[in-house]
Short mmCIF file of C-alpha atoms in Angstrom, two decimals:
data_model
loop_
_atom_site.label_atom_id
_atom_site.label_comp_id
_atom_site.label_asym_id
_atom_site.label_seq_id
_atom_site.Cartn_x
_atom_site.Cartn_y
_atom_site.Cartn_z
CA UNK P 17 -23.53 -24.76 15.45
CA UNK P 18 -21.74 -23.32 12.67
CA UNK P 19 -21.95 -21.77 9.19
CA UNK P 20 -19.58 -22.01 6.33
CA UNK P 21 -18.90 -18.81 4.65
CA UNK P 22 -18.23 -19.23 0.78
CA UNK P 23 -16.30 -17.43 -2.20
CA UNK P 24 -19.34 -15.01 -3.21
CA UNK P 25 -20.23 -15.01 -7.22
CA UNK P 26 -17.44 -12.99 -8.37
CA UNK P 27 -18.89 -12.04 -12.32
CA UNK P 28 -19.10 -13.24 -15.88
CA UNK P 29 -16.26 -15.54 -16.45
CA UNK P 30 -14.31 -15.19 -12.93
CA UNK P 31 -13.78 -18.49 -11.53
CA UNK P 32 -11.39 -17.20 -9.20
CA UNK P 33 -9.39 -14.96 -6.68
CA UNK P 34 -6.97 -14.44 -4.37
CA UNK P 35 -7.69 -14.13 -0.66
CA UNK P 36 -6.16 -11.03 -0.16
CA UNK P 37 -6.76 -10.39 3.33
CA UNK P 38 -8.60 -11.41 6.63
CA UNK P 39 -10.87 -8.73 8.15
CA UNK P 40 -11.46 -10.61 11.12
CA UNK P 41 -9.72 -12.89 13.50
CA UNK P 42 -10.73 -16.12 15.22
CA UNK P 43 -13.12 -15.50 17.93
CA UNK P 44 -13.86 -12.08 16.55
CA UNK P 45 -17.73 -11.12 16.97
CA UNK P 46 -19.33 -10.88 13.37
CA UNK P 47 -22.28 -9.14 12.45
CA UNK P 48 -24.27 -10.65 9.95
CA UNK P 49 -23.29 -8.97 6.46
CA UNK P 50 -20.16 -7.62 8.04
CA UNK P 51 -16.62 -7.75 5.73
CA UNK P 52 -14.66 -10.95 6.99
CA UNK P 53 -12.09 -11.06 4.29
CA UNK P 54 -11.46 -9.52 1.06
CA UNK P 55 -10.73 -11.14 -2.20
CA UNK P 56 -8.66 -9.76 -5.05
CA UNK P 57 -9.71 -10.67 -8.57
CA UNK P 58 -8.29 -9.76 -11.61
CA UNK P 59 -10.01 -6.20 -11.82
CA UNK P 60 -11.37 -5.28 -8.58
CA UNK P 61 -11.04 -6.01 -4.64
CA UNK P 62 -14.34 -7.57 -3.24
CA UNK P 63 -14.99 -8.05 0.45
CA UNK P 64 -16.59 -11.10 1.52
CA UNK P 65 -19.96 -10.44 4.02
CA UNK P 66 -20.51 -12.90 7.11
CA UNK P 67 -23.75 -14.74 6.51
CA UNK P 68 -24.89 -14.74 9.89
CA UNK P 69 -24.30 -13.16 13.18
CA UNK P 70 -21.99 -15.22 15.61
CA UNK P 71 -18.19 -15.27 16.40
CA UNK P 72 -15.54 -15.73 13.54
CA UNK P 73 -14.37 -19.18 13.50
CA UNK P 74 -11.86 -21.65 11.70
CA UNK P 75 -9.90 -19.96 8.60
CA UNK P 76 -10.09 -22.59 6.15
CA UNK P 77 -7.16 -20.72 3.50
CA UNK P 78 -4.34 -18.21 4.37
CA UNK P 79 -3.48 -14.81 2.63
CA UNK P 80 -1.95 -15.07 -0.52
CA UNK P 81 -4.26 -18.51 -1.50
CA UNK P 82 -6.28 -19.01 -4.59
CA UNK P 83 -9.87 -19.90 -3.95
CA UNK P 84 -12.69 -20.84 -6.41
CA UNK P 85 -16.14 -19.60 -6.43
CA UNK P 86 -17.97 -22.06 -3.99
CA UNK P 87 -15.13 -22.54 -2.05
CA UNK P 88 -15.21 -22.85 2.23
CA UNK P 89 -13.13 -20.37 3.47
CA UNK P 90 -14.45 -20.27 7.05
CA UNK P 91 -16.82 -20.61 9.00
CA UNK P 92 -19.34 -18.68 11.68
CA UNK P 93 -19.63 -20.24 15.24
CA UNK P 94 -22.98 -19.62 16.42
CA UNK P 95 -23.00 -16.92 19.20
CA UNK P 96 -22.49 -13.15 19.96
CA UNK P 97 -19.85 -12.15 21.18
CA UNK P 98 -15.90 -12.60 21.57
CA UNK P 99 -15.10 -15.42 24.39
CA UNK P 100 -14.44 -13.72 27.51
CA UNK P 101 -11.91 -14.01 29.81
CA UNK P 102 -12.55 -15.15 33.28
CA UNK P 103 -14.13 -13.10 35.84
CA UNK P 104 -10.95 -12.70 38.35
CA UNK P 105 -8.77 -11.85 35.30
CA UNK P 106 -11.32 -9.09 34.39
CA UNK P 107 -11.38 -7.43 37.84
CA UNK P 108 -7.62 -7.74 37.95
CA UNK P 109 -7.86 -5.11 34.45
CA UNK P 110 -10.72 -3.41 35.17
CA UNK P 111 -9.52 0.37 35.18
CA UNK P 112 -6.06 -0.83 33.58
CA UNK P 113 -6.63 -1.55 29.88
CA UNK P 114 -3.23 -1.35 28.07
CA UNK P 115 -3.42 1.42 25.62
CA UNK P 116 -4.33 0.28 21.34
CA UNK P 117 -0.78 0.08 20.71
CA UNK P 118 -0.21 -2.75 23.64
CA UNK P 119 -3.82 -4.07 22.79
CA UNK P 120 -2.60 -4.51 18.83
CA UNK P 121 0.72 -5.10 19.21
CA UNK P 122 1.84 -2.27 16.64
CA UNK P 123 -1.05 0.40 17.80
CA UNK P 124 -3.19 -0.24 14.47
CA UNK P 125 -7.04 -1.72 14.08
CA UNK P 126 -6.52 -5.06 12.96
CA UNK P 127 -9.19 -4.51 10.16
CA UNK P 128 -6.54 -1.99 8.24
CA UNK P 129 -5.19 -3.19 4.69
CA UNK P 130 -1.43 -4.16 4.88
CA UNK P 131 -0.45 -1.10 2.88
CA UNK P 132 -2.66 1.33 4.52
CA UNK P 133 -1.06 -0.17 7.89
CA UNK P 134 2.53 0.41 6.88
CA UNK P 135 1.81 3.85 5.70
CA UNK P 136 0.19 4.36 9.23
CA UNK P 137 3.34 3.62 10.58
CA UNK P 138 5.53 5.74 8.10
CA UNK P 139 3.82 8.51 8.57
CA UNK P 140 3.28 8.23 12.57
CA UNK P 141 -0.33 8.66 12.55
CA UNK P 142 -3.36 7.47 15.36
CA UNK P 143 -5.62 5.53 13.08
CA UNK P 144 -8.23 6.37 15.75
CA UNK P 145 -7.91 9.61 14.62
CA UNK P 146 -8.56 9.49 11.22
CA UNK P 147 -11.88 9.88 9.63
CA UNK P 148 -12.53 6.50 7.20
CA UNK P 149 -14.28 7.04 3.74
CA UNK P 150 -13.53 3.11 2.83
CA UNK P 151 -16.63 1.30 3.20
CA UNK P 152 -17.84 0.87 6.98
CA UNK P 153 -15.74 3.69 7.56
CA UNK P 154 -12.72 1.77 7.11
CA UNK P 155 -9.31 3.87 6.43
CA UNK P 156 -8.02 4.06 2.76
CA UNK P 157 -4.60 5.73 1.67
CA UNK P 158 -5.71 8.39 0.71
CA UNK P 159 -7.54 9.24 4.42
CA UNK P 160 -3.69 8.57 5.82
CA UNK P 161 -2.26 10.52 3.26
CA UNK P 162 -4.16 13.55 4.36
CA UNK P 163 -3.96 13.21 8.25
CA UNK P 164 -1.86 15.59 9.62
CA UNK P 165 1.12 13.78 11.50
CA UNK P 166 1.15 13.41 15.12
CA UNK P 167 2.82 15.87 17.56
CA UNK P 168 5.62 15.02 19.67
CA UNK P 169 4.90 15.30 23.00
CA UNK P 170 6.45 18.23 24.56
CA UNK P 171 7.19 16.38 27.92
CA UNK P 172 7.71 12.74 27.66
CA UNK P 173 8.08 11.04 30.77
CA UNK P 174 12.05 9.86 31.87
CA UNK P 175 11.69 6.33 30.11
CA UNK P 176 10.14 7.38 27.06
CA UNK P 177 13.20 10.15 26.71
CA UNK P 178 15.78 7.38 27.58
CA UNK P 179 14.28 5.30 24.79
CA UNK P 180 14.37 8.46 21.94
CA UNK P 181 17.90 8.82 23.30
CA UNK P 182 18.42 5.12 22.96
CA UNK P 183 17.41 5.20 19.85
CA UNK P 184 20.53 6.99 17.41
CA UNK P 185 22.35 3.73 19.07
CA UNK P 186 19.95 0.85 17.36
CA UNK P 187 20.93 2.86 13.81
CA UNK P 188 23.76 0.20 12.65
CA UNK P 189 23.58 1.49 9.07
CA UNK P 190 22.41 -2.46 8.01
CA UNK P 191 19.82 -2.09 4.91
CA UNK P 192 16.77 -4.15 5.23
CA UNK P 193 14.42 -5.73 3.08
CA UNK P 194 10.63 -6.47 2.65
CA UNK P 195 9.25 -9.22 0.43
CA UNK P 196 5.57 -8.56 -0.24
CA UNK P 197 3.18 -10.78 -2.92
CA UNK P 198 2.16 -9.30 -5.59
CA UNK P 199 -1.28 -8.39 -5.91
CA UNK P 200 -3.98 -10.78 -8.55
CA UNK P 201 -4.21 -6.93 -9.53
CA UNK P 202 -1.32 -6.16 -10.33
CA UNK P 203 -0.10 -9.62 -12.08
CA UNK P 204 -2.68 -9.19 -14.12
CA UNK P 205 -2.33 -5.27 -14.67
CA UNK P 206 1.72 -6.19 -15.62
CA UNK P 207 0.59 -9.15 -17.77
CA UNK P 208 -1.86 -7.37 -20.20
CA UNK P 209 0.35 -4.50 -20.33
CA UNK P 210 3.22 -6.56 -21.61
CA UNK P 211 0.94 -8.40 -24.37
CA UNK P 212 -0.26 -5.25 -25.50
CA UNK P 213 3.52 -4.50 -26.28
CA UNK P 214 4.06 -7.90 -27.64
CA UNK P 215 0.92 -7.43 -29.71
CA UNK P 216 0.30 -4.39 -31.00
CA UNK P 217 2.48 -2.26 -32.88
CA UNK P 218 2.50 0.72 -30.66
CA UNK P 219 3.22 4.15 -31.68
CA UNK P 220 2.79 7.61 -29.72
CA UNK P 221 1.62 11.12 -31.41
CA UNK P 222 2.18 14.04 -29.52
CA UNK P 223 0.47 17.57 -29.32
CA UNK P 224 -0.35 20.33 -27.21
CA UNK P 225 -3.13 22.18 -26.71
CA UNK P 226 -4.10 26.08 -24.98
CA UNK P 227 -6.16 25.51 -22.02
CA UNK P 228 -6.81 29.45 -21.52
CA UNK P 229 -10.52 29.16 -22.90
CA UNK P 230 -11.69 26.05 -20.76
CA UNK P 231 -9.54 27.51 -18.08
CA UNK P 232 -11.70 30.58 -18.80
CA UNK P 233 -15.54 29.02 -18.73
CA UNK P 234 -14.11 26.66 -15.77
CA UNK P 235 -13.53 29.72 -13.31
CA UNK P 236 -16.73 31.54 -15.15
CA UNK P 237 -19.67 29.06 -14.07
CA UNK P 238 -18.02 26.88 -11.59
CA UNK P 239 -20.16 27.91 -9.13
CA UNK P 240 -23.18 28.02 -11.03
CA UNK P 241 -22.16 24.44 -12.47
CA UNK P 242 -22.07 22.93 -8.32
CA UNK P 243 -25.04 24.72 -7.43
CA UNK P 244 -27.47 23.35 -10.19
CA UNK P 245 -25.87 19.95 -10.65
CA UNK P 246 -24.47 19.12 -7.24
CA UNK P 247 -20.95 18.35 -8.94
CA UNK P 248 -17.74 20.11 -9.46
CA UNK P 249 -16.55 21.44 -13.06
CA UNK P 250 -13.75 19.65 -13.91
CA UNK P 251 -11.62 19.13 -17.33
CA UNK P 252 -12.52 15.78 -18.02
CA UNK P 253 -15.83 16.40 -19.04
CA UNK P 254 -14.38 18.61 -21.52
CA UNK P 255 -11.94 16.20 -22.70
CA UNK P 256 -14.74 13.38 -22.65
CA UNK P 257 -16.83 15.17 -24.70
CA UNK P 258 -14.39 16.34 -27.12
CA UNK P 259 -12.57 12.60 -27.10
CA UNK P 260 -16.11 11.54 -28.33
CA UNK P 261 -16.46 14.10 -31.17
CA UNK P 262 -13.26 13.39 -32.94
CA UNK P 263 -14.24 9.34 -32.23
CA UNK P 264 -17.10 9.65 -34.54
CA UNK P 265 -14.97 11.50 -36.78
CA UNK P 266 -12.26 9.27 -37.07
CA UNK P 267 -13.88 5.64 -35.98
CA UNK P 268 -10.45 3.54 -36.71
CA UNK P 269 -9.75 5.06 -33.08
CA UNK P 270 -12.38 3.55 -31.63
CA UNK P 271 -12.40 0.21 -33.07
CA UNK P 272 -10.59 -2.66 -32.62
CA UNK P 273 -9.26 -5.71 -34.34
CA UNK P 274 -10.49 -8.89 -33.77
CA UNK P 275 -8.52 -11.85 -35.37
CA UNK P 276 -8.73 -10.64 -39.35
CA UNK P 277 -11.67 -8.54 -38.96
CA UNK P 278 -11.96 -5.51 -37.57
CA UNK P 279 -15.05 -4.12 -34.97
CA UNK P 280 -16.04 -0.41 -35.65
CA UNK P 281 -18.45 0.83 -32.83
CA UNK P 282 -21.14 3.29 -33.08
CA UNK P 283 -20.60 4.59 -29.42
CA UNK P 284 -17.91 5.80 -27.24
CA UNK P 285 -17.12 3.70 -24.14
CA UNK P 286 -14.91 5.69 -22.87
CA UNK P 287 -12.84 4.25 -19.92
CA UNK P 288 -11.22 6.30 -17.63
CA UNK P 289 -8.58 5.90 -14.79
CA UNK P 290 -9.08 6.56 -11.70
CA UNK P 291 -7.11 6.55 -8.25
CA UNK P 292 -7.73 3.54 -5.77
CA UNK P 293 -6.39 2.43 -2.65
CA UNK P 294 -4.31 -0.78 -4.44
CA UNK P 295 -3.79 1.38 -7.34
CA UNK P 296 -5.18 2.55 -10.79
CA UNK P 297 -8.49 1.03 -11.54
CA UNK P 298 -10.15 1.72 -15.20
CA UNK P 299 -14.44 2.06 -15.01
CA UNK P 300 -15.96 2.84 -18.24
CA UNK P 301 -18.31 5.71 -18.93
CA UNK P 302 -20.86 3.73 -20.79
CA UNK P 303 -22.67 5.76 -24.13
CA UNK P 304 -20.45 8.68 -23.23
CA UNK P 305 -21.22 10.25 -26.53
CA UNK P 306 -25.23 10.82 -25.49
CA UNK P 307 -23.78 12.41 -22.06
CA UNK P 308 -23.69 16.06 -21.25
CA UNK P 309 -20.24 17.76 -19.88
CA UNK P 310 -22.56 17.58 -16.05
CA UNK P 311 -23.76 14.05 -16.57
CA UNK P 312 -20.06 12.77 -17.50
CA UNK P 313 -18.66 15.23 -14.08
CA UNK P 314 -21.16 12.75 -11.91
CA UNK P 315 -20.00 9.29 -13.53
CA UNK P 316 -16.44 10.21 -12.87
CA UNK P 317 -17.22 11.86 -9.70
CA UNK P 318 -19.12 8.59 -8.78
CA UNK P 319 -16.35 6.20 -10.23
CA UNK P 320 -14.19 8.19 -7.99
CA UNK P 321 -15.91 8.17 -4.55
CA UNK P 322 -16.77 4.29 -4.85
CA UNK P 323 -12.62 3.66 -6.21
CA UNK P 324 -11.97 5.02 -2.39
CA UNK P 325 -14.58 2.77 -0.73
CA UNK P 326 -13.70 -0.28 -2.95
CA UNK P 327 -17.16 -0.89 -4.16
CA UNK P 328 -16.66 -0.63 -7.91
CA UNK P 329 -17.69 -3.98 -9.49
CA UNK P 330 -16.55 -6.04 -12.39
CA UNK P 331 -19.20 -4.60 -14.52
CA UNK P 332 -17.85 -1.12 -14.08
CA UNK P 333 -15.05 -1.54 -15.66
CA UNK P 334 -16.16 -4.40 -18.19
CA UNK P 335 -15.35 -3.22 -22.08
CA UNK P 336 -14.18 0.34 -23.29
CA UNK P 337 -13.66 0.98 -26.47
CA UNK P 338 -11.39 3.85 -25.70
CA UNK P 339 -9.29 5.25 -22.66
CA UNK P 340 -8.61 8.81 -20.98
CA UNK P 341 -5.63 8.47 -19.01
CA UNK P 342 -4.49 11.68 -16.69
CA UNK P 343 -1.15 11.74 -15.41
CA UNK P 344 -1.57 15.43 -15.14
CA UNK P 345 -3.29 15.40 -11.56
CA UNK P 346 0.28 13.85 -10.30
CA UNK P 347 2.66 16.35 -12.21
CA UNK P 348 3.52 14.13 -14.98
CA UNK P 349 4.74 16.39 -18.09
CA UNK P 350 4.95 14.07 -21.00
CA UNK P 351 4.44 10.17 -21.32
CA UNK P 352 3.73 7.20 -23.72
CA UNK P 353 0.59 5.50 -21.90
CA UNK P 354 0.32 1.67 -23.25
CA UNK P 355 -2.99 0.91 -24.93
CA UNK P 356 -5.45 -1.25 -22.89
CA UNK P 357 -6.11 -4.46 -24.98
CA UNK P 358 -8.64 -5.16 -26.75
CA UNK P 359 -8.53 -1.04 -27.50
CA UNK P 360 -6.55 0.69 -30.14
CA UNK P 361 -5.33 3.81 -28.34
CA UNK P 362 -5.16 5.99 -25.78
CA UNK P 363 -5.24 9.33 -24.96
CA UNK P 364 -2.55 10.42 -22.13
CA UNK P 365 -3.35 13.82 -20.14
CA UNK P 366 -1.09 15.87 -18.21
CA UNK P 367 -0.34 18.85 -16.03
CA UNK P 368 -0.74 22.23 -17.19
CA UNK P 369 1.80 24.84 -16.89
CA UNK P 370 2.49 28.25 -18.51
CA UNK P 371 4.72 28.41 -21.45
CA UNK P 372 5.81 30.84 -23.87
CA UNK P 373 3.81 30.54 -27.17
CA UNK P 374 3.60 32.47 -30.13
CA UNK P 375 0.47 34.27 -31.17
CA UNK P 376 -0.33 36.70 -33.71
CA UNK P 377 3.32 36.81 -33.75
CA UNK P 378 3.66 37.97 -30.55
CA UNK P 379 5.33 35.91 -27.98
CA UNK P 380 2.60 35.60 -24.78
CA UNK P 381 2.46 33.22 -21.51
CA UNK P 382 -0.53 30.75 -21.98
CA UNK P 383 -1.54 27.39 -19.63
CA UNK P 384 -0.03 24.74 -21.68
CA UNK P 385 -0.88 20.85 -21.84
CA UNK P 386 0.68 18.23 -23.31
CA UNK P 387 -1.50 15.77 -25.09
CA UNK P 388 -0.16 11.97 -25.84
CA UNK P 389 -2.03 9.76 -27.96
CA UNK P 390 -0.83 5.85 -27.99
CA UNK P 391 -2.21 3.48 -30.58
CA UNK P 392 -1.93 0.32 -32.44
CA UNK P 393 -0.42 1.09 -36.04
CA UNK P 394 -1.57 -2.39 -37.41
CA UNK P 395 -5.31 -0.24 -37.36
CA UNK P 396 -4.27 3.58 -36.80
CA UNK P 397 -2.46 5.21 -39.63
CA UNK P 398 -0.29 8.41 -38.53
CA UNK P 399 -2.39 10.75 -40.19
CA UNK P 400 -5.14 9.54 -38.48
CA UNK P 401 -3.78 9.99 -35.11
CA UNK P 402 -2.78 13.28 -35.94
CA UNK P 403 -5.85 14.35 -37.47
CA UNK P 404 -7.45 13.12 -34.01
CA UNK P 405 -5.30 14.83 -32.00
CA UNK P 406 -6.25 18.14 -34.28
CA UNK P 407 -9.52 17.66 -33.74
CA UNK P 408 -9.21 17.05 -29.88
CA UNK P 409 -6.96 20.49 -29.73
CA UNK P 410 -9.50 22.38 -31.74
CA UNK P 411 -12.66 21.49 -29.47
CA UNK P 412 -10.62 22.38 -26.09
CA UNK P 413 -9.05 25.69 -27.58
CA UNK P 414 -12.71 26.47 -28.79
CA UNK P 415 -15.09 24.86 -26.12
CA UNK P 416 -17.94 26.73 -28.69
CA UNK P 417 -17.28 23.68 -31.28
CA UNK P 418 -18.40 21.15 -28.59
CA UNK P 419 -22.39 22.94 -28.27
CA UNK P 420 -22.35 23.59 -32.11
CA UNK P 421 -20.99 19.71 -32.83
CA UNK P 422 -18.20 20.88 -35.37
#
């Protein structure tokens, strides 16, 4: 007996994905609600659970397929475990099982990602090794990224030196190549990015802004900040919360246009980018104008630690009105961030370093950031940027103006 397994509800107005990858092979045992495959929508990766316990079956679609909601993509062959080989073939093994790399072919679990495989193998690491923080403890990048890599061994028996000696010889200088599908992600990451410069008429304002006071209360009651609400002090929470005060002050930069009207909001959606295993992903931080700095840390915190695990849904990142994007936590120094359609800016973060300022007319060393602000100039006038950005720089250098609301 067996059971079809079917493309899962995906959310409002997805019809469809890609089937990005096969979790288990035919004649795999399957626990019931265990990841078979994952599908890649537009937004968001979503594994696909087994209905029932048995043993994987037929594979209706390959990798790389577009599937509707609804659709049979395999099915679940009624039993519990993987078909065994014969008795005389297992005492003929018993006490010799090939090591994982003979067992896989190229030493990996077969349930890793394609990327986080071939940075396995880059980077020389056991798999086996590594602690997972993916759901089911499965390995992300970021888990790879941060194993250590392995040791050589410091006596390697005659073959295995005659094969690293070998191995200078198999160099023949040819460059090689590697053709790999674009994600639905990504298409549809590069597609909206590309109407938004089609659309709008984009336009960047820079600034910069002295970090030395939020630097200041950051090192002051970081400890004190953990201990009560379970969550590290970060700057976003300070930019969040200042982002929302100049919103309300100047609302053209949170509104949008919509055909010939344009839609002013009373709240601050403010979506933020975080760091994924396939990449960027954008959750929003709904009514982050009623937040505190502690109840905005946990969101992002949360965003963060389910981005890794690949369990944020289409809902989490449904809507915005405005975005935070920082380039900062990967050394960028300056950019020109793209707006996120339907939005009318955003604000680009990045990485603080000392320069030499002038104060009191005296020239000091302070921890400098540069602040970017994108926006659509069909809505945003200049001195409306600007005036944002003021008001931005003036809440951070003066993290008082954020408890008095001025």
């Amino acid at each position: 007996m067996s059971t079809e397994v079917t493309v899962p509800v995906l959310g409002e107005s997805i019809t469809e994905a890609t089937l990005g990858e096969w979790l288990k092979k035919p004649g795999d045992a399957v626990k019931a609600d265990e990841p078979i495959a994952s599908l890649e929508t537009d937004k968001v990766s979503i594994e696909v659970p087994s209905p029932v316990a048995g043993v994987m079956g037929q594979q209706v679609v390959k990798v790389g397929d577009t599937v509707n909601v609804g659709a049979v993509i395999a099915s679940i062959e009624a039993g519990g475990a993987v078909s065994a080989p014969t008795s005389a073939a297992v005492s003929a093994t018993a006490g010799q099982q090939a090591p994982a790399a003979e067992r896989t072919g190229d030493g990996l679990s077969p349930t890793l990602s394609p990327s986080v495989r071939r940075l396995v193998l880059e980077k020389g690491v056991d798999p086996s090794t590594i602690k997972g923080s993916g759901k089911d403890g499965r390995l992300t990048r970021d888990d790879v990224l941060g194993a250590p890599a392995a040791a050589p061994k410091s006596e390697p028996s005659p073959a295995a030196a005659s094969v690293t000696a070998a191995a200078p010889i198999a160099v023949t200088g040819e460059r090689g190549e590697e053709r790999v599908r674009i994600t639905r992600l990504r298409q549809t990451v590069a597609r909206r990015l590309k109407e938004a410069q089609n659309t709008a008429a984009l336009l960047t304002t820079f600034n910069d802004v002295d970090m030395t006071a939020v630097i200041e209360a950051r090192t002051k009651y970081k400890d004190l900040f953990e201990k009560k609400h379970g969550v590290r002090l970060g700057f976003m929470g300070f930019f969040v919360k200042a982002a929302c005060q100049a919103l309300r002050d100047i609302p053209n930069v949170n509104a949008q246009i919509d055909g010939d009207e344009i839609v002013y909001h009373d709240y601050a959606d403010i979506s933020v980018a975080v760091s994924a295993p396939n990449g960027l992903v954008v959750p929003v931080i709904r009514d982050a104008q009623e937040m505190s700095v502690a109840q905005i840390e946990k969101t992002i915190g949360d965003f963060g630690a389910r981005a890794k695990a690949g369990t944020l849904t289409m809902d989490d990142m449904k809507g915005g009105t405005f975005t935070i994007s920082n380039g900062g936590v990967f050394g960028s120094l300056m950019s020109t961030p793209i707006i996120n359609p339907p939005q009318s800016a955003v604000l680009g973060l990045h990485r603080i370093e000392d320069r030499a300022v002038v104060r009191d007319g005296q020239v000091v060393v302070r921890p400098m950031m540069y602040l970017a602000l994108s926006y659509d100039h069909r809505l945003i006038d200049g001195r409306e940027a600007v005036t944002f950005l003021v008001a931005l720089k003036n809440a951070i250098e003066d993290p008082t103006r954020l408890l008095i609301d001025l």
